[in-house]
PDB file of C-alpha atoms and ligand atoms in Angstrom:
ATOM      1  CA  UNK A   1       8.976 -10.184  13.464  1.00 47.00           C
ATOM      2  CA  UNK A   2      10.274  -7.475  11.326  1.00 53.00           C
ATOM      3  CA  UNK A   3      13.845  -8.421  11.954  1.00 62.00           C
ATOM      4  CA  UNK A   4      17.378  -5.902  12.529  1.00 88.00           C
ATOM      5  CA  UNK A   5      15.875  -3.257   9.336  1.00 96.00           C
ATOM      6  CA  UNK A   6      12.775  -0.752   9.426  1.00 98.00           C
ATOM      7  CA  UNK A   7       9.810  -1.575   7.633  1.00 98.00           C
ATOM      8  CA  UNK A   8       7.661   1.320   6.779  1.00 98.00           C
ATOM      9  CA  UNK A   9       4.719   1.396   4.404  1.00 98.00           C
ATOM     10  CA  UNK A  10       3.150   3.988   2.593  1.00 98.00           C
ATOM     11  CA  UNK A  11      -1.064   3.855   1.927  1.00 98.00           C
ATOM     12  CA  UNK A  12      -3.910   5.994  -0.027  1.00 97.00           C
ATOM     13  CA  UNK A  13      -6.666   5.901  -2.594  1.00 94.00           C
ATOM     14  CA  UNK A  14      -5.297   6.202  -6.161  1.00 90.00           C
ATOM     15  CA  UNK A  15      -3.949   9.575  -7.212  1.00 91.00           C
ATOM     16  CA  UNK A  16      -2.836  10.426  -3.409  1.00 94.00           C
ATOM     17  CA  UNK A  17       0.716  11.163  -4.141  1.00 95.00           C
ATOM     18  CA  UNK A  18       1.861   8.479  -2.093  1.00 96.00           C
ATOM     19  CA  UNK A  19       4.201   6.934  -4.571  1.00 97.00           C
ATOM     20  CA  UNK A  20       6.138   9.876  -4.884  1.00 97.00           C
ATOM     21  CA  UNK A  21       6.502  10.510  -0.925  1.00 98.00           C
ATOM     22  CA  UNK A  22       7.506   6.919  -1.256  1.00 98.00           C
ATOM     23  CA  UNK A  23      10.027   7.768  -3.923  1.00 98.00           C
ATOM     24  CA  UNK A  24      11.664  11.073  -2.205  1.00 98.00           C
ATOM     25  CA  UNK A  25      11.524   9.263   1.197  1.00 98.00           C
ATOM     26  CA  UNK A  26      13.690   6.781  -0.410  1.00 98.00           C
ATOM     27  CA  UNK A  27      15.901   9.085  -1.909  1.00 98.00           C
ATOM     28  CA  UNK A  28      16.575  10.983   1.059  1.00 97.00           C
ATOM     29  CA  UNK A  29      16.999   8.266   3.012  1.00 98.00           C
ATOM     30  CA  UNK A  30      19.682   7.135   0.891  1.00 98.00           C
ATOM     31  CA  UNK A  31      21.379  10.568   0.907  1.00 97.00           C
ATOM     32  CA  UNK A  32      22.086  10.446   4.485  1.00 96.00           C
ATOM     33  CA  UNK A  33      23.962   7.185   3.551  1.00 97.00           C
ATOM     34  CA  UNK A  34      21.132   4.738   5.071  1.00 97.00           C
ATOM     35  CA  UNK A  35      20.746   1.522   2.705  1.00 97.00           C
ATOM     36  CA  UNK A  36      17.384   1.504   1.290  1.00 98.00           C
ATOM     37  CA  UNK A  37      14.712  -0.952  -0.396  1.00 98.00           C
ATOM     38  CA  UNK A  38      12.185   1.120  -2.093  1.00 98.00           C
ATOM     39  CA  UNK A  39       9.056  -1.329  -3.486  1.00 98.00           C
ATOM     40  CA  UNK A  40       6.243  -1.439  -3.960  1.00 98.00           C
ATOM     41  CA  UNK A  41       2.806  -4.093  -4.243  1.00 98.00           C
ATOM     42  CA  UNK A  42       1.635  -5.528  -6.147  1.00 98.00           C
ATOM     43  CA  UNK A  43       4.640  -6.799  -7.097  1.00 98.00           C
ATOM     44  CA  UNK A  44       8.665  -5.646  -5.833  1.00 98.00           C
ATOM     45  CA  UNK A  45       9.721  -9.580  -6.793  1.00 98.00           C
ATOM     46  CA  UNK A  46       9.739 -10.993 -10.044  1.00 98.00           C
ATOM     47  CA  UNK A  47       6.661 -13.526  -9.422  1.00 98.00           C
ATOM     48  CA  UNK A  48       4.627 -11.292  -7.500  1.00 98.00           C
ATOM     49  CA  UNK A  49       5.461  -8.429 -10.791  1.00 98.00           C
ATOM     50  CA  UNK A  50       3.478 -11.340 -12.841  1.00 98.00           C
ATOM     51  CA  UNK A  51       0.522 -11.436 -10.557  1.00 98.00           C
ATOM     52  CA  UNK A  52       0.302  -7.715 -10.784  1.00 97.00           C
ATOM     53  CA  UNK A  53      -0.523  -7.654 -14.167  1.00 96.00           C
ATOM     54  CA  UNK A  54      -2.730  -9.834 -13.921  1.00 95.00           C
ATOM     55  CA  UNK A  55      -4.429  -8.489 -11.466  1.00 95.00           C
ATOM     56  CA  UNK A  56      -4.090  -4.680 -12.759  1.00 93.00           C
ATOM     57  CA  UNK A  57      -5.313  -4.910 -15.845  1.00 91.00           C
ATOM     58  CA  UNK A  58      -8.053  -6.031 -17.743  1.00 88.00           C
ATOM     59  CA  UNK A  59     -12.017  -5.537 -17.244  1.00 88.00           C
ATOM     60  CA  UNK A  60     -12.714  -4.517 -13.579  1.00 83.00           C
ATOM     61  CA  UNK A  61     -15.008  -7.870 -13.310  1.00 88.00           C
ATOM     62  CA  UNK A  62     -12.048  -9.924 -14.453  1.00 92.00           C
ATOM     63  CA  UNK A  63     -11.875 -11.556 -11.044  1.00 95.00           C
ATOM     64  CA  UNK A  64     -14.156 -11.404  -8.034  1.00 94.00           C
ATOM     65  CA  UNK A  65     -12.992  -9.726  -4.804  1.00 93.00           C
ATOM     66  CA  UNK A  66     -12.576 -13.122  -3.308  1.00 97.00           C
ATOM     67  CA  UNK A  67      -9.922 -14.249  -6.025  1.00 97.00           C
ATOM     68  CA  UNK A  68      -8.491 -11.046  -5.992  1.00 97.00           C
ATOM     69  CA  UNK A  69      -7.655 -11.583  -1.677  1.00 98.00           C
ATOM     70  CA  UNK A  70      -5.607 -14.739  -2.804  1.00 98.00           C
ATOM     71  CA  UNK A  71      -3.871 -13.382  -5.694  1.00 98.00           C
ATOM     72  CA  UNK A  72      -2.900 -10.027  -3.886  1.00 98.00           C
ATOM     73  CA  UNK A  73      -1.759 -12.645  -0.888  1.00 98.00           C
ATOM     74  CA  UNK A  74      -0.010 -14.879  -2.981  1.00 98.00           C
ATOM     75  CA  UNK A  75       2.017 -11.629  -4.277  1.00 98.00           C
ATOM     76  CA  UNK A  76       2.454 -10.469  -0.883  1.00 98.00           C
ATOM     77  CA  UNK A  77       4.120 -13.644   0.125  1.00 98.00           C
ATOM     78  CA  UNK A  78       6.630 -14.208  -2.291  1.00 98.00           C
ATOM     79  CA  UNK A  79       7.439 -10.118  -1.994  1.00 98.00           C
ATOM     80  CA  UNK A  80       7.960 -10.927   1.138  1.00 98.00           C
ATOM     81  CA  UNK A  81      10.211 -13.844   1.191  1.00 98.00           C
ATOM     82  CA  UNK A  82      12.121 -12.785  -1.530  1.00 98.00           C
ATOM     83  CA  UNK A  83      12.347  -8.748  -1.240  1.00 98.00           C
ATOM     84  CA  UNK A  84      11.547  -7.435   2.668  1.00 98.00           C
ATOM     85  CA  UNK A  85      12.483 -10.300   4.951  1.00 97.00           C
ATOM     86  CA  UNK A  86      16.118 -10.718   3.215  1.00 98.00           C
ATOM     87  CA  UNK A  87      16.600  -6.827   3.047  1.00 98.00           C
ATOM     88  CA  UNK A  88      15.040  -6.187   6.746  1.00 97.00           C
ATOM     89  CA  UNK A  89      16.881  -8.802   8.108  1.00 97.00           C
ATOM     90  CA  UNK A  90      20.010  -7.158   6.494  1.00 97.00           C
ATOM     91  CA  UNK A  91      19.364  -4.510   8.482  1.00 97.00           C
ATOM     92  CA  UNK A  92      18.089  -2.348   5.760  1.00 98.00           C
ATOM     93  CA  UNK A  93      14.978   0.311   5.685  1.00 98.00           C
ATOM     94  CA  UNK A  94      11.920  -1.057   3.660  1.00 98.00           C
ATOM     95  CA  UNK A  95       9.762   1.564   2.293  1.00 98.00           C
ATOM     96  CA  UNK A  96       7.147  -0.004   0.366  1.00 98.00           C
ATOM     97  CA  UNK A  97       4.524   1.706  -1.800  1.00 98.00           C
ATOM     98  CA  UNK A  98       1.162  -0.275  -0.550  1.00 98.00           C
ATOM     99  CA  UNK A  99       1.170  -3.282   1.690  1.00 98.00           C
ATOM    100  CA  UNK A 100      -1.414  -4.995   3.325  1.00 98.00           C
ATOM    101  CA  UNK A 101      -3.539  -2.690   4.324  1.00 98.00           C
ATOM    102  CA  UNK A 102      -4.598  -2.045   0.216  1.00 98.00           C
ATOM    103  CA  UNK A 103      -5.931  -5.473   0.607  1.00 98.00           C
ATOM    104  CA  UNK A 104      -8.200  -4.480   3.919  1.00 97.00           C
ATOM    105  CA  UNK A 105      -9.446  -1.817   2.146  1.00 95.00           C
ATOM    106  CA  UNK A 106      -9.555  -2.373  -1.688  1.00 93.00           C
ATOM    107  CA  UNK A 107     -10.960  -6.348  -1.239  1.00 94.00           C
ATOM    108  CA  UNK A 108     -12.335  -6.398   2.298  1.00 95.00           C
ATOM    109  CA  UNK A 109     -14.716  -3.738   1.757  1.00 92.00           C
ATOM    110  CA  UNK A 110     -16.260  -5.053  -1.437  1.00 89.00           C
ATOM    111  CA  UNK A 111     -18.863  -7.212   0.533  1.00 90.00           C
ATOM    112  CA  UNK A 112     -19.898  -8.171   3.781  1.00 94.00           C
ATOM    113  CA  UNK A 113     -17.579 -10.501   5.101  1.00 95.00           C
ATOM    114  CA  UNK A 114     -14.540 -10.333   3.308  1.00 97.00           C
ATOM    115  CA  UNK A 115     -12.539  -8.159   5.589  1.00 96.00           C
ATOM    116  CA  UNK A 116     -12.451 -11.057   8.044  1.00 97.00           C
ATOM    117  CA  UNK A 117     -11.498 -13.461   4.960  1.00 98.00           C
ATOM    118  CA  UNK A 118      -8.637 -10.535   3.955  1.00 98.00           C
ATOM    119  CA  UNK A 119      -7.485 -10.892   7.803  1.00 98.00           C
ATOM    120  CA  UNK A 120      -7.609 -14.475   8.761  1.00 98.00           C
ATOM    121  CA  UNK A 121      -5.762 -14.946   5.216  1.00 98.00           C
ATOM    122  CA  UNK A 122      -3.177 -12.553   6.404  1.00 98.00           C
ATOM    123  CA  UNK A 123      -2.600 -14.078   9.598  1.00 98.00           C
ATOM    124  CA  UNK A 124      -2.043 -17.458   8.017  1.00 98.00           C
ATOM    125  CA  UNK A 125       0.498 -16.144   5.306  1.00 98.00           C
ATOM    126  CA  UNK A 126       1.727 -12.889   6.039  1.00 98.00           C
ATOM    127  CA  UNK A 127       1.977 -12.799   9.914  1.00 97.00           C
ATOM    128  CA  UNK A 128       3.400  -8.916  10.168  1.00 97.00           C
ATOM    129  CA  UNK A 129       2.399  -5.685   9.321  1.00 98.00           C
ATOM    130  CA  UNK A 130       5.319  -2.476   8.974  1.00 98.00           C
ATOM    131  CA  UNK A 131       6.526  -0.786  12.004  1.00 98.00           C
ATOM    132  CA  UNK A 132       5.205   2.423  10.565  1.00 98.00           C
ATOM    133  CA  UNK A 133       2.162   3.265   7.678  1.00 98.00           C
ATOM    134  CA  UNK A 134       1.752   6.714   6.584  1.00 98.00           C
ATOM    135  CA  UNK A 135      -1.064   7.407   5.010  1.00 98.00           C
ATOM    136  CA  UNK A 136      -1.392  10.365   2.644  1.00 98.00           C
ATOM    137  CA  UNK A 137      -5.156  11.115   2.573  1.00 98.00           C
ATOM    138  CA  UNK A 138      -6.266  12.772   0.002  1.00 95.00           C
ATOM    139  CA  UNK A 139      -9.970  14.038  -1.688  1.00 94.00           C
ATOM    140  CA  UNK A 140     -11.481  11.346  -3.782  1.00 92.00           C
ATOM    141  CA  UNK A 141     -12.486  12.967  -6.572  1.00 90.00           C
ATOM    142  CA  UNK A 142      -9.105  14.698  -6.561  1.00 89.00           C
ATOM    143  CA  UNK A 143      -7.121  11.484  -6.373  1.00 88.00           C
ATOM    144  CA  UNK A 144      -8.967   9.991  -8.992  1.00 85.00           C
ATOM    145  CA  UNK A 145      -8.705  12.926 -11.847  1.00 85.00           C
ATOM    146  CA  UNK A 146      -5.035  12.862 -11.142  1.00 86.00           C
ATOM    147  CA  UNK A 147      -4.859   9.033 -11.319  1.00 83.00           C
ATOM    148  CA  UNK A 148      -6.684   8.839 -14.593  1.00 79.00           C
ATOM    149  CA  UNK A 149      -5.066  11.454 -16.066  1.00 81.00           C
ATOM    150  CA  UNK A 150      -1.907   9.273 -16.312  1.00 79.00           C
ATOM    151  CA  UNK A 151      -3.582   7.016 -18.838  1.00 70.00           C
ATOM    152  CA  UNK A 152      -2.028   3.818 -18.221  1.00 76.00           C
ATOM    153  CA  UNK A 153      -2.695   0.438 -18.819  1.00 74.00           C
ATOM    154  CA  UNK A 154      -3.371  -0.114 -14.946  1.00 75.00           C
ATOM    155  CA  UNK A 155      -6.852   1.050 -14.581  1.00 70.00           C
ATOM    156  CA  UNK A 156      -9.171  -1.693 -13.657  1.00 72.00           C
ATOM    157  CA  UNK A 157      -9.090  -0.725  -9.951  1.00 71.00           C
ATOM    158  CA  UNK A 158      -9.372   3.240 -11.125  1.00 64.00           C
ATOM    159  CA  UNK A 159     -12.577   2.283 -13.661  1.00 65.00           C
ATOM    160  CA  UNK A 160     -14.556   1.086 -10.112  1.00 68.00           C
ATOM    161  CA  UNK A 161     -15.060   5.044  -9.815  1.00 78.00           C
ATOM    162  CA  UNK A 162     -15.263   8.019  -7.311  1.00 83.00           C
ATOM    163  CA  UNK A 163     -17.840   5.797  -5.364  1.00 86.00           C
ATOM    164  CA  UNK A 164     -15.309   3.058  -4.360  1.00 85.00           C
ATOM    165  CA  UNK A 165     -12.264   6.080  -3.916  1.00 88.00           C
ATOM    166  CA  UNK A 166     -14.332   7.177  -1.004  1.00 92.00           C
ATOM    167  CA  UNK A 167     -15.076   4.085   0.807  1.00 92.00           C
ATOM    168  CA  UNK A 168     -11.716   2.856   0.756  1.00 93.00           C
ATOM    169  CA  UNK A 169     -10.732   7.090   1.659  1.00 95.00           C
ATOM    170  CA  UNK A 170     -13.687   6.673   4.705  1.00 96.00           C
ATOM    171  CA  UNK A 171     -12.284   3.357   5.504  1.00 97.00           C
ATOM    172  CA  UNK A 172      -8.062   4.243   5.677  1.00 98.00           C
ATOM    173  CA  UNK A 173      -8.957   6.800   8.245  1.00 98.00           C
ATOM    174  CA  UNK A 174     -11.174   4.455  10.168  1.00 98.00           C
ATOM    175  CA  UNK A 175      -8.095   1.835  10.341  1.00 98.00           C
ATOM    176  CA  UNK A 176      -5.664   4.678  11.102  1.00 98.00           C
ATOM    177  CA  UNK A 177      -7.715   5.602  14.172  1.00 98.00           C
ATOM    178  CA  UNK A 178      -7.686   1.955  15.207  1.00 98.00           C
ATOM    179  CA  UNK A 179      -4.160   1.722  15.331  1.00 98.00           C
ATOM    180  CA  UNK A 180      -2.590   4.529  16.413  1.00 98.00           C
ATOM    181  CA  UNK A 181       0.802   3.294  16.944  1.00 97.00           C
ATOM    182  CA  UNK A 182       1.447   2.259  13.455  1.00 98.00           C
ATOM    183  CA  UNK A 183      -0.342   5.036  11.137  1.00 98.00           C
ATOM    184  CA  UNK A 184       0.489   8.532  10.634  1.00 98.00           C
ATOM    185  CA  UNK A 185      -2.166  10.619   8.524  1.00 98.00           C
ATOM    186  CA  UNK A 186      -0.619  13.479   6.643  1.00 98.00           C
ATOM    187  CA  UNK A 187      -2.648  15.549   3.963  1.00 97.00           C
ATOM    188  CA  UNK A 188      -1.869  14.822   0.684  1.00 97.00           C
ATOM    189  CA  UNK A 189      -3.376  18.507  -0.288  1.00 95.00           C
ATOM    190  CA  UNK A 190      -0.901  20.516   0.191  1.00 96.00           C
ATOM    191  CA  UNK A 191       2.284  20.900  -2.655  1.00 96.00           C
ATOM    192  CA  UNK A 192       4.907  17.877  -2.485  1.00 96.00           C
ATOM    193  CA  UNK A 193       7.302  19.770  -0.286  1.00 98.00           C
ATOM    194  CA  UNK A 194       4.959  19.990   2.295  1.00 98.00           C
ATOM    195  CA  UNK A 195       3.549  16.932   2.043  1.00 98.00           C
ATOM    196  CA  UNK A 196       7.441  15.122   2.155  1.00 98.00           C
ATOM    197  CA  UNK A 197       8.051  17.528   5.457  1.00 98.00           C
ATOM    198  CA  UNK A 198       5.308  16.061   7.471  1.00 98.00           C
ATOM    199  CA  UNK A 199       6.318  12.766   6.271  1.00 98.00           C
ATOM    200  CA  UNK A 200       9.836  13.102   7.977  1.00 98.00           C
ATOM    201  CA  UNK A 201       8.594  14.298  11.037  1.00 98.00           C
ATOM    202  CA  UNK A 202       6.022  11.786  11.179  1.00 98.00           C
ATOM    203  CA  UNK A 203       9.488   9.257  11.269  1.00 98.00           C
ATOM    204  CA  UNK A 204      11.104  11.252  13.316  1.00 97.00           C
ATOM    205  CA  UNK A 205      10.699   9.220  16.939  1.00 97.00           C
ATOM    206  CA  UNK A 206      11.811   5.961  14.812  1.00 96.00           C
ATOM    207  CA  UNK A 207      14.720   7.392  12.062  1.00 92.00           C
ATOM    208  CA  UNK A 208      15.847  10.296  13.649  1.00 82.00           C
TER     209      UNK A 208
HETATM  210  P1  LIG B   1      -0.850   1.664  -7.258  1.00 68.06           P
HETATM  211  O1  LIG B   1      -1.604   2.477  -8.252  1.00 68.06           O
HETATM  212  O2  LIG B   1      -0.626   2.345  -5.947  1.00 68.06           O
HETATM  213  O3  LIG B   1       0.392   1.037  -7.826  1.00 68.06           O
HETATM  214  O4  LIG B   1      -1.799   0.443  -6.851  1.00 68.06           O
HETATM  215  C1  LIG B   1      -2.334  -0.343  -7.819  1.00 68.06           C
HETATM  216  C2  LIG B   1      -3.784  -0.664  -7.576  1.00 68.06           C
HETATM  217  O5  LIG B   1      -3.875  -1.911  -6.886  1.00 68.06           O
HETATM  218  C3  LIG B   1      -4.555   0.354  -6.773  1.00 68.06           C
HETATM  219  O6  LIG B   1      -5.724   0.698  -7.502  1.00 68.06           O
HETATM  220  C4  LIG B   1      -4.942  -0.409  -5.533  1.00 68.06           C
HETATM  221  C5  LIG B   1      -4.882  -1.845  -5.928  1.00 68.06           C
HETATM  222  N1  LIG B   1      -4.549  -2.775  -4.842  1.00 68.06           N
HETATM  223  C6  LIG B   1      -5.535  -3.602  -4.333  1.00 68.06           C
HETATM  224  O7  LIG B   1      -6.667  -3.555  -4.787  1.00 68.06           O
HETATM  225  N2  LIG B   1      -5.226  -4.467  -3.337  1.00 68.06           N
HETATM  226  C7  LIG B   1      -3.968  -4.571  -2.820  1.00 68.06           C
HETATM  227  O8  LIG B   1      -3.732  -5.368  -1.905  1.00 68.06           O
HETATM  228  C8  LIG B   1      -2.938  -3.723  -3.358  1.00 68.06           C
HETATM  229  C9  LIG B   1      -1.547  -3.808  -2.810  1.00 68.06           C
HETATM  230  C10 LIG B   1      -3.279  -2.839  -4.365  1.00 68.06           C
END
């Protein structure tokens, strides 16, 4: 599915570190001479960097969870098209700060039901998920002073509170222990260098 390239994707509750691991990842990656697509969602295509405005900022009941799962899709498809397919099937790595399994957690957990919504709308438009997901996991309360302590405009998911940080935290593990091929869980806790350590063993078996 994931044609000749390596599609890895990294996951967490805001203020996790994650797009930094993403970002050193990346550069070491490309230090070793390997050709590398670092993105991230929403967004990492021109249309789907529209959506995520849109979708980022603004009064946390600008849209209901249910609009949200199509405009997060829609952005996920056109990423996809346009940024991951070309570059895996170029043969390059894919490292890509959030993919769908933001949508599993930050939508499908918002009500009864709407997990099965966020996965029967992946199946019909996505179709693939990243041969490896590490997830940093990370305190909520932790996560979140460090997310809102970069005061940017990109806070609507941030202003649903600690409350929401650990349901989607409770509910990353849970998916990580359902599919144990895909995720690795590393602790976001410890200082960078650590954390970017267990991240390259935790590739080890697939970019050795
Ligand atoms: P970021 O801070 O990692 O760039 O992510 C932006 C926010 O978007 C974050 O609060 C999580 C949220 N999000 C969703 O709610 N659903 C999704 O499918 C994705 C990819 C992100």
């Amino acid at each position: 599915m994931t044609g000749r390239g390596l599609f890895l994707s990294f996951e967490g509750i805001d203020g996790s570190g994650k797009s930094t691991q993403a970002r050193t990842l990346a550069d070491t990656l490309r230090a070793q001479g390997r050709e590398v697509v670092h993105t991230r969602e929403p967004g990492g295509s021109p249309g789907a960097e529209e959506i995520r405005r849109l979708v980022l900022e603004g009064d946390p009941d600008r849209w209901s969870a249910r609009t949200e799962i199509l405009l997060f899709t829609a952005a996920r498809r056109d990423h996809l098209e346009r940024t991951i397919l070309p570059a895996l099937d170029a043969g390059k790595v894919v490292i890509c700060d959030r993919f769908a399994d933001s949508t599993r957690m930050y939508q499908g957990l918002r009500a009864n039901g709407l997990r099965e919504m966020v996965d029967t709308l992946h199946d019909l438009m996505i179709g693939c998920e990243p041969d490896r997901t590490i997830l940093i996991d990370m305190d909520p309360a932790t996560g979140l002073a460090r997310a809102k302590g970069r005061q940017g405009s990109e806070e609507r998911f941030e202003d649903f509170g600690e409350d929401l940080q650990r349901r989607m935290r409770a509910g990353f593990l849970h998916l990580a222990r359902a599919n144990p091929q895909r995720f690795r869980v590393i602790d976001g806790a410890q200082d960078t260098g650590a954390v970017a350590a267990d991240v390259r063993a935790a590739l080890s078996d697939i970019l050795p």
